[in-house]
């Protein structure tokens, strides 16, 4: 059955570019139905050699790849801007790691501000109308020494 479908697919979409586009549209439609985000083919971060190399050295999860690339690109763009940089709420240091790699200079100082105690206890303003809250006191806690270790090359 699948062999026959594949033959029909190839006959209907004779050119490989047409097949690729049709396949992508089919996959995107299914992903939208499942509420899954798929990146567009025009994004360049999966093809950036420096980004791939830096990402291979950082194995801590939590910050999505597109956001990591944005931080790297922001660091690159900020190289010629005078002044230092700072991050508020560093957790494991992922954002600082990609920003500092983008800056690639020792002239700027990078400051990190974090209590390393996690988020504070939610208040009524942080809750939904039903009274639900998505976090608890201490969520996103990290060890300061671990973050220092993660950023030791800087």
Coordinates of C-alpha atoms in Angstrom, one line a residue:
X1 CA 0.0 0.0 0.0
X2 CA 2.7 2.5 1.0
X3 CA 4.7 1.6 -2.1
X4 CA 1.8 2.4 -4.3
X5 CA 1.2 5.7 -2.5
X6 CA 4.9 6.6 -2.9
X7 CA 4.6 5.9 -6.7
X8 CA 1.5 8.1 -7.0
X9 CA 3.3 10.8 -5.0
X10 CA 6.4 10.7 -7.3
X11 CA 4.3 10.7 -10.5
X12 CA 2.1 13.6 -9.3
X13 CA 5.1 15.6 -8.1
X14 CA 7.7 14.7 -10.7
X15 CA 10.3 17.3 -9.8
X16 CA 12.1 16.9 -6.5
X17 CA 11.6 20.6 -5.6
X18 CA 7.8 20.2 -6.0
X19 CA 7.9 17.0 -4.0
X20 CA 9.8 18.7 -1.2
X21 CA 7.5 21.6 -1.1
X22 CA 4.4 19.4 -1.1
X23 CA 5.9 17.2 1.6
X24 CA 6.7 20.2 3.7
X25 CA 3.2 21.7 3.3
X26 CA 1.8 18.3 4.4
X27 CA 4.0 18.1 7.4
X28 CA 3.3 21.7 8.4
X29 CA -0.4 21.2 8.1
X30 CA -0.2 18.1 10.4
X31 CA 2.1 20.0 12.8
X32 CA -0.4 22.9 13.0
X33 CA -3.1 20.4 13.9
X34 CA -1.0 19.1 16.6
X35 CA 0.1 22.6 17.7
X36 CA 3.8 21.9 17.0
X37 CA 6.0 24.7 15.8
X38 CA 8.2 24.0 12.8
X39 CA 10.9 26.5 11.7
X40 CA 10.8 28.0 8.3
X41 CA 13.4 27.0 5.7
X42 CA 14.7 30.6 5.6
X43 CA 16.1 30.7 9.1
X44 CA 19.9 30.6 9.1
X45 CA 20.8 29.5 12.6
X46 CA 20.9 25.8 11.8
X47 CA 23.5 26.5 9.2
X48 CA 25.8 28.9 11.1
X49 CA 29.1 27.1 11.7
X50 CA 30.0 29.1 14.8
X51 CA 26.6 28.5 16.3
X52 CA 26.8 24.8 15.7
X53 CA 30.3 24.6 17.1
X54 CA 29.4 26.6 20.2
X55 CA 26.2 24.6 20.7
X56 CA 28.1 21.4 20.6
X57 CA 30.1 22.5 23.6
X58 CA 27.0 23.5 25.7
X59 CA 24.8 20.5 26.7
X60 CA 22.5 22.2 29.2
X61 CA 18.9 22.3 28.1
X62 CA 16.4 25.0 28.8
X63 CA 16.9 27.8 26.3
X64 CA 15.5 27.0 22.8
X65 CA 18.0 26.9 19.9
X66 CA 16.5 29.9 18.2
X67 CA 16.8 32.0 21.3
X68 CA 20.4 30.9 21.8
X69 CA 21.2 32.0 18.2
X70 CA 19.5 35.3 18.9
X71 CA 21.9 35.8 21.9
X72 CA 24.9 34.9 19.8
X73 CA 23.8 37.3 17.1
X74 CA 23.1 40.1 19.6
X75 CA 26.6 39.6 21.0
X76 CA 28.1 39.9 17.5
X77 CA 26.1 43.1 16.9
X78 CA 27.1 44.6 20.2
X79 CA 30.8 44.2 19.6
X80 CA 31.2 47.8 18.4
X81 CA 28.9 49.4 20.9
X82 CA 30.7 50.9 23.9
X83 CA 29.8 49.7 27.4
X84 CA 29.4 46.5 29.3
X85 CA 26.7 43.8 29.3
X86 CA 24.6 42.3 32.0
X87 CA 22.2 39.4 32.6
X88 CA 19.5 39.4 35.2
X89 CA 18.6 35.9 36.3
X90 CA 21.3 33.7 34.9
X91 CA 20.3 30.2 36.3
X92 CA 22.9 27.9 34.6
X93 CA 24.4 30.7 32.5
X94 CA 23.1 29.6 29.0
X95 CA 22.2 33.1 27.9
X96 CA 25.5 34.6 29.1
X97 CA 27.4 31.8 27.4
X98 CA 25.9 32.5 24.0
X99 CA 26.1 36.3 24.4
X100 CA 29.7 36.2 25.5
X101 CA 30.6 33.9 22.6
X102 CA 29.0 36.5 20.3
X103 CA 30.9 39.3 21.9
X104 CA 34.2 37.5 21.5
X105 CA 36.2 40.2 23.1
X106 CA 37.8 40.7 26.5
X107 CA 37.3 44.5 26.6
X108 CA 33.7 44.4 27.8
X109 CA 32.8 43.2 31.3
X110 CA 29.7 41.0 31.6
X111 CA 27.8 41.2 34.9
X112 CA 25.5 38.5 36.2
X113 CA 22.8 39.2 38.7
X114 CA 21.0 36.3 40.3
X115 CA 19.9 35.3 43.8
X116 CA 20.3 31.6 42.8
X117 CA 17.3 30.9 45.0
X118 CA 14.8 30.5 42.2
X119 CA 11.7 32.5 41.7
X120 CA 9.8 34.0 44.6
X121 CA 6.5 32.7 45.9
X122 CA 3.7 33.6 43.5
X123 CA 1.2 36.3 44.6
X124 CA -2.4 36.6 43.6
X125 CA -1.3 38.8 40.7
X126 CA 0.7 35.9 39.3
X127 CA -2.3 33.5 39.2
X128 CA -5.0 33.0 36.6
X129 CA -8.6 33.9 37.2
X130 CA -9.1 30.3 38.4
X131 CA -6.3 30.8 41.0
X132 CA -3.8 28.5 39.3
X133 CA -0.2 29.4 39.0
X134 CA 2.5 27.8 36.8
X135 CA 5.3 28.1 39.3
X136 CA 6.2 27.6 42.9
X137 CA 8.7 29.4 45.2
X138 CA 12.2 28.1 44.4
X139 CA 11.4 26.9 40.8
X140 CA 14.3 27.7 38.4
X141 CA 16.8 27.5 41.3
X142 CA 20.5 26.9 40.3
X143 CA 23.7 26.5 42.2
X144 CA 26.0 29.6 41.9
X145 CA 29.2 27.4 41.8
X146 CA 27.7 25.4 38.9
X147 CA 27.0 28.5 36.9
X148 CA 30.5 29.8 37.6
X149 CA 31.9 26.5 36.4
X150 CA 29.7 26.6 33.2
X151 CA 31.1 30.0 32.4
X152 CA 34.7 29.4 33.4
X153 CA 36.2 30.1 29.9
X154 CA 35.1 33.7 30.3

